[in-house]
Amino acid sequence: MKISVNVGWLGHLEKTINEYEGRNLSAASVIRFAAKAGVGQSLTPKLPTNTPDTEINVRVMSSETWLSNYQREFKLASSADALIGAANALLLQHDKTQASPDVTRTDSFLPLPGMERREQQITLADFLIHDKAQGLYRICEASTGIGKGLALVASAIQSKQLNPDKQVIVAAPTIAILNQLYADYCLLESEHGLAFKAVKSQSSAEFLSKRLALFWCDEYPEHPQRDAFLAAVNDSETLSIDAFDAFDKVPISDLTVFHDTKKTDPGYQEFQSAKSLLQGADIIFCTHSLIALSAVWGRSSTKEHALPWSDYEQLRNHTYQTTHKAQPYYYFDNRKRIDSDPESAAGFFSSAPLYFIDEAHLFSDMIGLMTSNSVSLMELEKTLLNYRKASAKKALSILSLLMNATPSSENEIALRNTTSNSMLRSLERSLNDALQDFVKSSSKSKLERTLNGRKLLRYARLLNNFASDRYSVKLKASPVKRYLRIESGAETKKAIADFIAYSSSGMSLCSATLHVPFGDEGLNGYGYTAVQLSLPFDRVVTHRPLISNWLSENVTLNLLAGNADFTPGSDDFILKSGREIERLADKATGGILVLCTSYEQIEALESQLNSERVLAQRKGQSVSALSNTYLSRYKKGQRPVWLATGAAWTGLDITDKSVPPEEDYAIQHLVILKLPFDQKDSHLKADYFHLISRCLSRLKQGIGRLVRRPGRLGMTITVLDGRLTSGKNGLSLMNRYLTNTYTTKLLSYKSVETDNARA
């Protein structure tokens, strides 16, 4: 297809796309790429206003319907107009979201006396500032070494000074990071004589319930940590969960105030005392989970303003006619609730605050944890099997019928607002009735004393809540193992994320792993982050990633050439992976971290490696405690091999600071056993870009465990998943990111076998 464009416009488009793609596409490929990305976002076409002065031949196959559908949807005169209009719409969006402050304002705060001036830190702080509470969402990836924590706090203080009537909230995923941010604030406060009322707080999920802790001690009298834990619970001055970090084999997360129903517990009283200080504060330092809990409370407090379904249908249809987007129910419902009663919608905070979110890549997941409204049918079955009552057996029988009646071909089945699936709806109601009968026939106080009993009480409460949800209850299946769950969409994480965003006056988000290289979601590589947090694209402002150069120095990336024998689906994958890990371990002078995606992989690898050097993570173990064990073994010269999963992908910072960086081999080799695809969310199967984006984000987090200080030498990253180099499944995005970042060595399995034979 021949199209006429302006040379200046084309040059601008080429520069923009090639910078974010990290390659030099031809002019025709750039136009096609930008157009397809614009269509993928359903951007309204914008034809350039400058006069065309050259012709470009862009290849579009007649079988490709994306362009013809776009042309028809927006009633464009020609496919050429559709192509140029979509490409230019993407370019205009990029130019708009790439705006940054005109002047540096944080020089008065940074650097602190005695600290080296970091230009990237100041750039980040300047970008994150909100001049006015305009409802903008600022996103920037900032790597290790930038000093993003201090930059975030400095920008929060500056924003408070510029918006004195707005409450400012600085949030982190863990208490440890929260304490560091608060310490940074105290440094700035002391240095500059700040007079703000600043408070630090955390959610009910971060305070231990003394009652539940004592129940657990009664339930497990033979547990090896039971006596010490009991003494700590009785003697501790605080019930904040970080006071109990040493008890890595105690399920602390199941024993928090969040899971208790008694408001007289000392842990609940400590939570309430901290919460009471929030609304009068100028600046709040809190955990991600407190923001999520506040939003849930805000929605609950505005129930009287909930949007009727008939009103939603009218709003949805009207909006679709003008924007060509079908907005979900929660989008309009949230706006009605917040606009009708902004004070109640604010939850624990003052209305319309400014948020500054550190480690923002974890924010969506934390919202999901705090708002989880799903019942795993497999977990429910496993829990019910611990009881012999007739009511438990009846519930198990209905549960079996429901699971067997669910079509194996469906990943998601609506149980509301549909005339179909009546049998499944009937079984859902029967299961709820049976579970309520079980609870009534049991002693609630007795159920509360055990972990299984509390699980059943929670499941019964959720299923009963689902019964009154007339809109959004669904039966879902995980895409691979077909694990079934019943889920209500009224409080899903996207609904709560949207509630948080809309009720704010603006947000600034930073993390070392927010940027997914330019793809169909756009926003300069931040589209995935914006979608996860329900941020409107037209209000997002982005900054290109700020990366420390030393992160990729002295690191070699080993990739295994893709073949059928070296992929996770092959029968010998664990065997062959184990041999490669053994090869690395034999030659290593330091420690090895092997990141797995399941405990089953850890067990299989541990069996194969069969070495005293292996430290294998178990379910429920504290990653923090294991990292201390690993570092201790390394310092004793044991060259440990840690098989890890879960939080180890995101929360490890292992370095030997007792030696110079060039002698620090605490983690010399990082091994990625399998690409960290998420197998939980069935909707991702239908949206492969999101599946790839989430995987790449987590992969970047995992790789970030290797280099935590400048000046280290002789490090390797080995990805054992051969799919990465197969060229299949859209993995070229991941491959390109890694090979553009690190010096790469491509190994064939044959060369690995030869090395092992020589050894």
PDB file of C-alpha atoms in Angstrom, residues 615 622-636 640-642:
ATOM      1  CA  LEU A 615      19.630 -25.087  50.368  1.00  0.00           C
ATOM      2  CA  SER A 622      10.701 -17.054  55.439  1.00  0.00           C
ATOM      3  CA  VAL A 623      12.782 -15.930  52.466  1.00  0.00           C
ATOM      4  CA  SER A 624      14.485 -13.405  54.733  1.00  0.00           C
ATOM      5  CA  ALA A 625      15.591 -16.125  57.159  1.00  0.00           C
ATOM      6  CA  LEU A 626      16.744 -18.360  54.303  1.00  0.00           C
ATOM      7  CA  SER A 627      18.806 -15.531  52.819  1.00  0.00           C
ATOM      8  CA  ASN A 628      20.577 -15.155  56.171  1.00  0.00           C
ATOM      9  CA  THR A 629      21.304 -18.899  56.189  1.00  0.00           C
ATOM     10  CA  TYR A 630      22.584 -18.720  52.619  1.00  0.00           C
ATOM     11  CA  LEU A 631      24.896 -15.771  53.341  1.00  0.00           C
ATOM     12  CA  SER A 632      26.182 -17.446  56.498  1.00  0.00           C
ATOM     13  CA  ARG A 633      27.058 -20.597  54.535  1.00  0.00           C
ATOM     14  CA  TYR A 634      28.757 -18.521  51.848  1.00  0.00           C
ATOM     15  CA  LYS A 635      30.926 -16.727  54.398  1.00  0.00           C
ATOM     16  CA  LYS A 636      31.978 -20.133  55.764  1.00  0.00           C
ATOM     17  CA  PRO A 640      25.887 -22.736  48.663  1.00  0.00           C
ATOM     18  CA  VAL A 641      23.343 -23.509  45.939  1.00  0.00           C
ATOM     19  CA  TRP A 642      19.967 -22.052  46.893  1.00  0.00           C
TER      20      TRP A 642
END
